[in-house]
PDB file of C-alpha atoms in Angstrom:
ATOM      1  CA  UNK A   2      54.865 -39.652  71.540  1.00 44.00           C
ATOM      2  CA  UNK A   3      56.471 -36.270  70.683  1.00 43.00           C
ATOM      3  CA  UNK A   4      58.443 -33.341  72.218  1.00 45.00           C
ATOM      4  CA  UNK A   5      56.055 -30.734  73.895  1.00 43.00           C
ATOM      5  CA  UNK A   6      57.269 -28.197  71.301  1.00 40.00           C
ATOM      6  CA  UNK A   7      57.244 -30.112  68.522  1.00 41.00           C
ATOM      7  CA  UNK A   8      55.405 -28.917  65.442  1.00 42.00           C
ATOM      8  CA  UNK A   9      51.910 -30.512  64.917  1.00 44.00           C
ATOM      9  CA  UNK A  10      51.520 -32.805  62.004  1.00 49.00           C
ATOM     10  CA  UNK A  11      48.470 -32.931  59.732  1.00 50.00           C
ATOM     11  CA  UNK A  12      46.456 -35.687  59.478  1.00 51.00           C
ATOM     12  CA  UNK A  13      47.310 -36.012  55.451  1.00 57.00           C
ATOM     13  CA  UNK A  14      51.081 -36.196  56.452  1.00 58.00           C
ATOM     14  CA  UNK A  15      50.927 -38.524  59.425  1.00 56.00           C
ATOM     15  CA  UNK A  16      48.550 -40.625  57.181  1.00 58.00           C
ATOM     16  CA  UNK A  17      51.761 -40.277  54.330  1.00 63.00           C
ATOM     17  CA  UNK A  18      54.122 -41.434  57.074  1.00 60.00           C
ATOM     18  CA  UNK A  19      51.995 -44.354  58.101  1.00 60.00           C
ATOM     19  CA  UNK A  20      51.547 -45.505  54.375  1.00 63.00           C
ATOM     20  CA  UNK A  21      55.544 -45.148  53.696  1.00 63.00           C
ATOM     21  CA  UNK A  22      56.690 -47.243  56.741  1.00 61.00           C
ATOM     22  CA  UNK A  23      53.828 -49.708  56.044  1.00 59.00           C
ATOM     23  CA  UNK A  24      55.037 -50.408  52.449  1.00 63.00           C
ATOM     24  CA  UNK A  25      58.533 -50.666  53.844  1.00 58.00           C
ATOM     25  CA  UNK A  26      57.468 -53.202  55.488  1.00 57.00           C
ATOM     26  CA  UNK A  27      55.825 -55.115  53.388  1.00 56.00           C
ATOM     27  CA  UNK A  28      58.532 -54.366  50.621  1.00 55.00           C
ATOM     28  CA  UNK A  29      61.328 -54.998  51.991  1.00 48.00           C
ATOM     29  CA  UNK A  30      61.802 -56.374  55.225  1.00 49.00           C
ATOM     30  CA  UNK A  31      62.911 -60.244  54.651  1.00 47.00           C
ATOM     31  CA  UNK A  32      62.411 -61.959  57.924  1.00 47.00           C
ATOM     32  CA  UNK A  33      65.583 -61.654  58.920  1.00 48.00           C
ATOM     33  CA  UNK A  34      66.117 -62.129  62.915  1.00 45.00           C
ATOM     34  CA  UNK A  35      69.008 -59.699  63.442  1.00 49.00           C
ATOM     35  CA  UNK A  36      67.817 -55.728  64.363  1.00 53.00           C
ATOM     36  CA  UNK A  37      68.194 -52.917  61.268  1.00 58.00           C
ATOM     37  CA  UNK A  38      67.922 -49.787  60.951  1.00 62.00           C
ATOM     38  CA  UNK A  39      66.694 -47.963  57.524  1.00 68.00           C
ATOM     39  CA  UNK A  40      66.480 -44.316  56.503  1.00 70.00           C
ATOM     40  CA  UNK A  41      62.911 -43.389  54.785  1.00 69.00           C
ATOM     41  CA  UNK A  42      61.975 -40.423  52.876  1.00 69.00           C
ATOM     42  CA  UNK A  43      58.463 -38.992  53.059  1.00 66.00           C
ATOM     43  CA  UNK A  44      58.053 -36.045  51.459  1.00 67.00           C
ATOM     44  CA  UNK A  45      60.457 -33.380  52.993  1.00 69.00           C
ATOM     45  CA  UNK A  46      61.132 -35.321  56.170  1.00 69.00           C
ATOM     46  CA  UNK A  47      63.445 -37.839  57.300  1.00 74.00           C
ATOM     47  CA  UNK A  48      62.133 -41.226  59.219  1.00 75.00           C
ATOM     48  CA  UNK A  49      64.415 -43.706  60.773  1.00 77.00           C
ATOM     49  CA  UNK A  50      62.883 -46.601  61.207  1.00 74.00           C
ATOM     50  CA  UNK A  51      64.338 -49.218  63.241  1.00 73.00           C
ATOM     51  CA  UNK A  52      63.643 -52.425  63.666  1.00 67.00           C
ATOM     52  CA  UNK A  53      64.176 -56.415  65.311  1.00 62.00           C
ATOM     53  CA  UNK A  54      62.258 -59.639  66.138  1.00 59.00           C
ATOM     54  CA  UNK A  55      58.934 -58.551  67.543  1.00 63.00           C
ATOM     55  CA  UNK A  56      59.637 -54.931  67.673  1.00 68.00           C
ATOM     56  CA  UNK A  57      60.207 -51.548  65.320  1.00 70.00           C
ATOM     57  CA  UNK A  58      60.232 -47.903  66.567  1.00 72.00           C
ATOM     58  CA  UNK A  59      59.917 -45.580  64.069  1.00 71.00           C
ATOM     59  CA  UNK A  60      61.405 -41.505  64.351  1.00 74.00           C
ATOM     60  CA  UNK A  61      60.224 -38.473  62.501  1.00 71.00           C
ATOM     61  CA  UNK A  62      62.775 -35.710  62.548  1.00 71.00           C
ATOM     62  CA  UNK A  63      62.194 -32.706  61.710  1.00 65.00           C
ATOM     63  CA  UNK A  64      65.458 -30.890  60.298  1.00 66.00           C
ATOM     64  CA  UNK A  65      69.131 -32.926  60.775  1.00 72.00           C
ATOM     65  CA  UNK A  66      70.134 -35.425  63.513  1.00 73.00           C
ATOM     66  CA  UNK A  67      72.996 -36.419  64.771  1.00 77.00           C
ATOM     67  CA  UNK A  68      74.250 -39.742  63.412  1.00 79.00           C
ATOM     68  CA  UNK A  69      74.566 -41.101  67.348  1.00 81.00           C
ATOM     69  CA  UNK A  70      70.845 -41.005  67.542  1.00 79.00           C
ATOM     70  CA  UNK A  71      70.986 -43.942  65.839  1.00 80.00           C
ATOM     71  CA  UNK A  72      72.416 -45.554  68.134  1.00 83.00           C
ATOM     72  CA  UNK A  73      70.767 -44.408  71.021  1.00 82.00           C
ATOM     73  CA  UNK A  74      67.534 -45.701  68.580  1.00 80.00           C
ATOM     74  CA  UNK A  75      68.795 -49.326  68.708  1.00 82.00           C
ATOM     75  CA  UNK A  76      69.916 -49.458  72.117  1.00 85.00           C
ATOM     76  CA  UNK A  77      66.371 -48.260  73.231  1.00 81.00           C
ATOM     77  CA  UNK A  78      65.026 -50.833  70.891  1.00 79.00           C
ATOM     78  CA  UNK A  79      67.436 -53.077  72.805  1.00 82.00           C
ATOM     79  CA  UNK A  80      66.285 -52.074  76.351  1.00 83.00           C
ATOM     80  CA  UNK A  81      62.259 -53.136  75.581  1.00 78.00           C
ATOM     81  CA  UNK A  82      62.905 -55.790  74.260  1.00 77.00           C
ATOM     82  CA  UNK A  83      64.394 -56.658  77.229  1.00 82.00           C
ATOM     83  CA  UNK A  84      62.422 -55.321  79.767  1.00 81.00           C
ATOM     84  CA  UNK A  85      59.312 -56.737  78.319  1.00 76.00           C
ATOM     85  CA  UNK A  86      60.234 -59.753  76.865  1.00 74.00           C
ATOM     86  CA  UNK A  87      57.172 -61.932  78.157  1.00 74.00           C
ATOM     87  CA  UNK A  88      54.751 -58.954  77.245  1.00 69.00           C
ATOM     88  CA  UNK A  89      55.903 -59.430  73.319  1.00 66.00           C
ATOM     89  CA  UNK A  90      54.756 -62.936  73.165  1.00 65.00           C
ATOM     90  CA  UNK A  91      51.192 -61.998  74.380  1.00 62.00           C
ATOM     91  CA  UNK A  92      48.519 -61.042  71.713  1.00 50.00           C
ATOM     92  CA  UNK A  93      48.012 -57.736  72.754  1.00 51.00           C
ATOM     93  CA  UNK A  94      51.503 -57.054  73.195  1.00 51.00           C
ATOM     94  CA  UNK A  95      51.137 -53.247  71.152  1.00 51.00           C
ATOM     95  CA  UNK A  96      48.576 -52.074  73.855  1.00 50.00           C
ATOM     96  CA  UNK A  97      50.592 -53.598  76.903  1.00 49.00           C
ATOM     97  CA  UNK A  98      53.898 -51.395  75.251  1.00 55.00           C
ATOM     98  CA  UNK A  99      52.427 -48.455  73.898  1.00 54.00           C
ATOM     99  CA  UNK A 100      50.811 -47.587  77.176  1.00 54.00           C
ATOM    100  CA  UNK A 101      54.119 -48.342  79.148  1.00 65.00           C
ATOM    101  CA  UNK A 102      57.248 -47.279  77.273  1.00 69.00           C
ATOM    102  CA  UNK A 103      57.911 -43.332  77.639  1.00 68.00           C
ATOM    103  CA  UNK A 104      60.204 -44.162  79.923  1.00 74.00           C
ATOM    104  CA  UNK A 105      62.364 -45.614  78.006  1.00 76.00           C
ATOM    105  CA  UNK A 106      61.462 -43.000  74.661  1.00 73.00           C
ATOM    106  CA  UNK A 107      61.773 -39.935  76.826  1.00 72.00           C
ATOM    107  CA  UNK A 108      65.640 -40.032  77.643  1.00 74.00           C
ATOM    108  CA  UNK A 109      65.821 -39.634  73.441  1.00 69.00           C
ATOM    109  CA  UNK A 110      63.735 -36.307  73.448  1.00 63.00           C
ATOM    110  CA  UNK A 111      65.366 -34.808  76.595  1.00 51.00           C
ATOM    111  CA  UNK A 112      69.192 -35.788  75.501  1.00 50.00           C
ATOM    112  CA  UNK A 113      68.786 -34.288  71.983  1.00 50.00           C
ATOM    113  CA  UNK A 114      67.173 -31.409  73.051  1.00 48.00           C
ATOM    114  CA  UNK A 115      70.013 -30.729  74.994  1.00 53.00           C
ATOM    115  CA  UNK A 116      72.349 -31.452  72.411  1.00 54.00           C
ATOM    116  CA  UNK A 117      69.951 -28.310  70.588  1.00 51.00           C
ATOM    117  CA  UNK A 118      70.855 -25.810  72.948  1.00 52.00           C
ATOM    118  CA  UNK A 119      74.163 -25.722  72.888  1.00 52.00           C
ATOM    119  CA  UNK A 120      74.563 -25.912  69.533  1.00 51.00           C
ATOM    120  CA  UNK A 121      72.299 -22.968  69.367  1.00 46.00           C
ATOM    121  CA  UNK A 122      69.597 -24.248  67.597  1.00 45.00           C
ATOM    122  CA  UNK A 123      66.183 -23.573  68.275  1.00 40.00           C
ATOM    123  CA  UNK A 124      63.623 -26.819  68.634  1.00 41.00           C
ATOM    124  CA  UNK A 125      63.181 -26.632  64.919  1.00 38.00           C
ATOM    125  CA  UNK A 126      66.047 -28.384  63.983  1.00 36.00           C
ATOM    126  CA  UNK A 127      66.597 -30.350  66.965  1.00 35.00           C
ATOM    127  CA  UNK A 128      62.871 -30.707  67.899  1.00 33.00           C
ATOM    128  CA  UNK A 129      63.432 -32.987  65.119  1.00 35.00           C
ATOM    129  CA  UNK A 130      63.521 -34.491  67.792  1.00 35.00           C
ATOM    130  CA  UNK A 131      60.448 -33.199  68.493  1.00 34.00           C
ATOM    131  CA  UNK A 132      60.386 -36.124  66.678  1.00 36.00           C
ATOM    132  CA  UNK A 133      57.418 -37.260  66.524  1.00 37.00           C
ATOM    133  CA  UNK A 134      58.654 -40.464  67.602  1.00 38.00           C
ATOM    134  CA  UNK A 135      55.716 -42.948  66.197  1.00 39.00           C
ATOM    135  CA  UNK A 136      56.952 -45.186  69.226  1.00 39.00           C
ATOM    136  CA  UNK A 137      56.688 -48.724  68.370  1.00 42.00           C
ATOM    137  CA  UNK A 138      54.887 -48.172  65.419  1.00 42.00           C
ATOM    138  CA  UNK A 139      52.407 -50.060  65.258  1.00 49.00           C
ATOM    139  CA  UNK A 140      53.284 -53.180  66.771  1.00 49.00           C
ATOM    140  CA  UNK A 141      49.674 -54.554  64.996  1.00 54.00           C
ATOM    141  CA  UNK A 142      51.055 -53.362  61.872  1.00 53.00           C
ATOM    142  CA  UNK A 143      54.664 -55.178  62.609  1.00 55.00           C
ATOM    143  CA  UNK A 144      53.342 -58.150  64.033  1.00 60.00           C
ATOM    144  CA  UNK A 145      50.407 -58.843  61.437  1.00 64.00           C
ATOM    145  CA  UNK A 146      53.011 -58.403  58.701  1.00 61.00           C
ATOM    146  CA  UNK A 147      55.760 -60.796  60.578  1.00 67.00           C
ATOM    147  CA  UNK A 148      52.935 -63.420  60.639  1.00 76.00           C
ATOM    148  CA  UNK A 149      52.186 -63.172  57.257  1.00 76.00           C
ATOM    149  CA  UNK A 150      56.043 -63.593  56.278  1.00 76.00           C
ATOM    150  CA  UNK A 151      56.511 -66.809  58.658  1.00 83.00           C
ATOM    151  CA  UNK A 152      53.256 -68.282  56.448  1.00 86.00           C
ATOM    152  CA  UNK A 153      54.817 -67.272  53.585  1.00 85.00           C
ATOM    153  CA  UNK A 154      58.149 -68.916  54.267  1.00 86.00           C
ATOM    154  CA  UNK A 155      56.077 -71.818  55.613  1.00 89.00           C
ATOM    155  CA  UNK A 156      54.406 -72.548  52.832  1.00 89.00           C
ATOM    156  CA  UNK A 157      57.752 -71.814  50.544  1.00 89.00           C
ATOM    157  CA  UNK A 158      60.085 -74.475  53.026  1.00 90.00           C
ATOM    158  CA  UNK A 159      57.243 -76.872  52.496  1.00 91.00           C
ATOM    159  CA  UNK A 160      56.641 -76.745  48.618  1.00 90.00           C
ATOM    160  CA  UNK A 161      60.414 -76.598  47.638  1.00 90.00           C
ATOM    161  CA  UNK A 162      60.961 -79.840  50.206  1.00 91.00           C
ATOM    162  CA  UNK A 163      61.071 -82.739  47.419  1.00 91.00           C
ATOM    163  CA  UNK A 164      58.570 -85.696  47.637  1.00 92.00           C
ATOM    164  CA  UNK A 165      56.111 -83.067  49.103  1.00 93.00           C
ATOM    165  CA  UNK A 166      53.014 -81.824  47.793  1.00 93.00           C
ATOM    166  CA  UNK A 167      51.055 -79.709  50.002  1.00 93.00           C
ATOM    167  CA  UNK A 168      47.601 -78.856  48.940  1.00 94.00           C
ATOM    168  CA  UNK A 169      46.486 -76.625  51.877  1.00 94.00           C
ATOM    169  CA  UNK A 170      48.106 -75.103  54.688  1.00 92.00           C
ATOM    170  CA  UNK A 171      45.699 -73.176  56.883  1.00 92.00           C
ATOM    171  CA  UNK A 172      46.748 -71.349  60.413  1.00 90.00           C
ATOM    172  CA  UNK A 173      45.040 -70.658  63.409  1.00 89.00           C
ATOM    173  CA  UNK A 174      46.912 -68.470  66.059  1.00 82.00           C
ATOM    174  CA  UNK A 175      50.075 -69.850  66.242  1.00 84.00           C
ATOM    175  CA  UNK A 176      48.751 -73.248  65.201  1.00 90.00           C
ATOM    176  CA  UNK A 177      49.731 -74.486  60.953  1.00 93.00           C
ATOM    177  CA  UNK A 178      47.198 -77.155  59.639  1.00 95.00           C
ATOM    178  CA  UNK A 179      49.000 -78.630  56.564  1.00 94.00           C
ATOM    179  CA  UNK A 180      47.651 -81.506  54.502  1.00 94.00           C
ATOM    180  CA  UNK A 181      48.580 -82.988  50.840  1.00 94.00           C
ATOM    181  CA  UNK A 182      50.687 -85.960  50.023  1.00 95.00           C
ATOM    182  CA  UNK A 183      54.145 -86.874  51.346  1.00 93.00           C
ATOM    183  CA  UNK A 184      56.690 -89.813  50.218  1.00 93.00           C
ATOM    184  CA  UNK A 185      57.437 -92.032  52.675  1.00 91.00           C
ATOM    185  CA  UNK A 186      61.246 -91.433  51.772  1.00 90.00           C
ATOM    186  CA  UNK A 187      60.629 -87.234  52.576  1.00 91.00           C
ATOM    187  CA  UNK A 188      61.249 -85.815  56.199  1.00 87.00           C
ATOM    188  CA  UNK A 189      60.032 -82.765  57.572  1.00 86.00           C
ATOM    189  CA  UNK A 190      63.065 -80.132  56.921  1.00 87.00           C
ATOM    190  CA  UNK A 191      62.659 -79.685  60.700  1.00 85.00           C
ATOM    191  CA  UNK A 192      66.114 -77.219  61.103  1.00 83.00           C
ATOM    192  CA  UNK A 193      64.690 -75.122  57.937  1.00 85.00           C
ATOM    193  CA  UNK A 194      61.445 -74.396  59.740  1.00 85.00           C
ATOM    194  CA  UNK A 195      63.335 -73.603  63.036  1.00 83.00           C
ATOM    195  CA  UNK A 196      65.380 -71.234  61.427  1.00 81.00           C
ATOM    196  CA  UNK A 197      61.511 -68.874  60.370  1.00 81.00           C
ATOM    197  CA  UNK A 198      60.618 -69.465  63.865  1.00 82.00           C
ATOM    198  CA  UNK A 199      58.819 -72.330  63.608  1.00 88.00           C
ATOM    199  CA  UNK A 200      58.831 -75.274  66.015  1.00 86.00           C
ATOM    200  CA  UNK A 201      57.453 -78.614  65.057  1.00 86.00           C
ATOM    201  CA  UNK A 202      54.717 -78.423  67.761  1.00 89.00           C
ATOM    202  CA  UNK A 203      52.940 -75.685  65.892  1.00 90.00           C
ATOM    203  CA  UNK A 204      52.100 -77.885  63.090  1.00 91.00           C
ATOM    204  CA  UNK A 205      49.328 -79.925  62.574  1.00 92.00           C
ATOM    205  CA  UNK A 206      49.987 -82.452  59.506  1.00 90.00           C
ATOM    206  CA  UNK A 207      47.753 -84.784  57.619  1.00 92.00           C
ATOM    207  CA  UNK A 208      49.642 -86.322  54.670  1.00 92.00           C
ATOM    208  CA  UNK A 209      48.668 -89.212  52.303  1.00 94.00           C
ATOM    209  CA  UNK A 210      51.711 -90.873  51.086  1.00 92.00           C
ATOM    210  CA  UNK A 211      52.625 -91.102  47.663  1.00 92.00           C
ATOM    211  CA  UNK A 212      55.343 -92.335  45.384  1.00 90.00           C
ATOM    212  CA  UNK A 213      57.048 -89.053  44.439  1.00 89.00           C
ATOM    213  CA  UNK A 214      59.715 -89.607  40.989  1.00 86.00           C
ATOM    214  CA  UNK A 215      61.280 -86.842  42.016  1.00 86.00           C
ATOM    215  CA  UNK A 216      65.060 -88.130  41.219  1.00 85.00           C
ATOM    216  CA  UNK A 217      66.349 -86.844  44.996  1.00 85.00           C
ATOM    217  CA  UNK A 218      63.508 -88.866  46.329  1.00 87.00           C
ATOM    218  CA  UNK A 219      64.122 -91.890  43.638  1.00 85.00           C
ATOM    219  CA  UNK A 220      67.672 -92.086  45.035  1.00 86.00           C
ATOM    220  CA  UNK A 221      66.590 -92.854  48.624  1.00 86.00           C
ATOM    221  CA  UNK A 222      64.307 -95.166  47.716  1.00 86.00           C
ATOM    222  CA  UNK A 223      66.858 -97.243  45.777  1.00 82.00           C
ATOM    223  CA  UNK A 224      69.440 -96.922  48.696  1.00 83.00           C
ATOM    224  CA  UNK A 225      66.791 -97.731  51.137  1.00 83.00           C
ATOM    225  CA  UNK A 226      65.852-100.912  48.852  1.00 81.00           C
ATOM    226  CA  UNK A 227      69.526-101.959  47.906  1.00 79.00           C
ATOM    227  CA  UNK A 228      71.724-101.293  50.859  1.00 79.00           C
ATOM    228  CA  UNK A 229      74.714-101.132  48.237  1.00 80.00           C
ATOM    229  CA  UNK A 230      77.798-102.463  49.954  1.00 78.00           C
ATOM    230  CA  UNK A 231      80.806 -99.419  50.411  1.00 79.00           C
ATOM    231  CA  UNK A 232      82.475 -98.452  46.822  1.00 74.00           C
ATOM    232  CA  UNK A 233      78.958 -98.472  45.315  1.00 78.00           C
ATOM    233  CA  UNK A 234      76.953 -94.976  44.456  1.00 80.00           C
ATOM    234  CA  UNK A 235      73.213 -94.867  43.720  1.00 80.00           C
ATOM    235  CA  UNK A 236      73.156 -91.761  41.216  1.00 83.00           C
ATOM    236  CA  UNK A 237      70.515 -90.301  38.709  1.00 79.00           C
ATOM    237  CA  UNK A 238      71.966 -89.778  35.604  1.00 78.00           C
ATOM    238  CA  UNK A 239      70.403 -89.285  31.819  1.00 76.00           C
ATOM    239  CA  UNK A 240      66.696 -89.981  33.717  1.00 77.00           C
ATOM    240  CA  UNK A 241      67.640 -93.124  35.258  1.00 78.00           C
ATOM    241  CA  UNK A 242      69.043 -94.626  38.626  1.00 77.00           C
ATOM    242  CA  UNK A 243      72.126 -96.207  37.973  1.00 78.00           C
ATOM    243  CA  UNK A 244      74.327 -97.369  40.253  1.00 77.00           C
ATOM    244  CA  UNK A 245      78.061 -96.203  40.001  1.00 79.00           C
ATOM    245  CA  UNK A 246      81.486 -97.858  41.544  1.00 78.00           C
ATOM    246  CA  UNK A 247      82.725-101.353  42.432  1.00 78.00           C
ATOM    247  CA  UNK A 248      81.434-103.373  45.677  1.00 70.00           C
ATOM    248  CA  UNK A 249      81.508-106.581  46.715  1.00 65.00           C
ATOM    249  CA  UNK A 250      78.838-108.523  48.380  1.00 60.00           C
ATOM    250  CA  UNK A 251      78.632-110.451  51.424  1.00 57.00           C
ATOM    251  CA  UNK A 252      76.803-113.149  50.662  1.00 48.00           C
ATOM    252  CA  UNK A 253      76.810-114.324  53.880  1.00 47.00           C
ATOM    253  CA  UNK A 254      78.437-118.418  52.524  1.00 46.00           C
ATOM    254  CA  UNK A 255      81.461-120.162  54.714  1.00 44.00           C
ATOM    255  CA  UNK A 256      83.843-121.879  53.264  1.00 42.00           C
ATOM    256  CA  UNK A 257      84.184-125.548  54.733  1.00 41.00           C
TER     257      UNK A 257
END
């Protein structure tokens, strides 16, 4: 969407645009849940791309904006999120926005174009406005990257959790098939999974069990098998399980 007076953009520099936020994306955005907003170069032109859970808006300007825009940017990120919040769970969720949202985009154009005129500038500067606003940027784009960041950090939670070995995790929709071997001493690291998004009734898990001598794991096992009594540590020290402290046992005898 753009302001009616807004210069046109060739196809090479729209394409340029495109190829800049997409790397951005893919570069640097970390999966983290909390909205940002980051200032991209391309070429000669400013882009201000902004960005939450499920949702970016990206802004061409053409000349210099006002540093409120910024904020108006967020809170109109703020407002569709809102306003469609069911819409962004569904699978077409780009088409059911991009055809529906210049209501909310609109109110950007018209207030800075104000702001234009009585500063006396003509639409080039302010038509920056004439922003090209590359409204909700390709939510495919956003949300095919997103999903490939919550498998990533899947597959990282899941190979860093000790007494786990996972030899395949495949995903289907919003479904995670993982299989491989698991010690019966491991649990799933359910709250480190929540916190990508994650809830345990996406996943799908086939695991063989397995001794794992992973000295974490070792530990448990020896606590699980030894119930030492209170004063007593189980501790891996110089590649061995030792146990640490003084305890005494209750060896359950009555004195007559």
């Amino acid at each position: 969407m753009s302001d009616s007076s807004a210069q046109a953009l060739d196809s090479d520099a729209v394409s340029a645009m495109f190829s800049a936020i997409e790397s951005f994306v893919n570069d640097s955005f970390s999966g983290e849940q909390g909205d940002r907003l980051t200032d991209l170069k391309v070429g000669e032109r400013n882009v201000w791309v902004g960005h939450g859970p499920k949702l970016m808006l990206a802004c061409v300007i053409f000349g210099d904006a006002p540093e409120s825009l910024k904020a108006d940017l967020r809170e109109t990120l703020d407002q569709i999120r809102v306003a469609y919040a069911s819409e962004l769970n569904q699978a077409n969720a780009g088409e059911l926005l991009l055809a529906d949202v210049d209501n909310y985009l609109h109110p950007i154009l018209q207030s800075e174009a104000k702001e234009s005129e009585s500063e006396g500038k003509r639409s080039k500067s302010m038509i920056l406005l004439g922003l090209v606003l590359i409204g909700l940027l390709g939510y495919g784009l956003f949300h095919s990257v997103s999903k490939r960041m919550t498998f990533d950090s899947l597959q990282s939670v899941l190979e860093s959790t000790p007494g786990m070995l996972v030899t395949e995790i495949r995903q289907e929709d919003d479904q995670y098939f993982i299989s491989g071997l698991r010690d019966p001493q491991t649990e799933l690291p359910i709250n480190l999974l929540s916190n990508i998004g994650i809830d345990e009734q996406q996943l799908e898990i086939v695991m063989r069990p397995f001794l794992s001598l992973e000295p974490e794991i070792e530990v448990r096992r020896f606590v699980k098998q030894l119930s030492p009594p209170e004063g007593v540590q189980v501790v891996y020290q110089d590649s061995k399980v030792k146990l640490l402290g003084v305890g005494f046992i209750n060896l359950g005898r009555k004195v007559f």
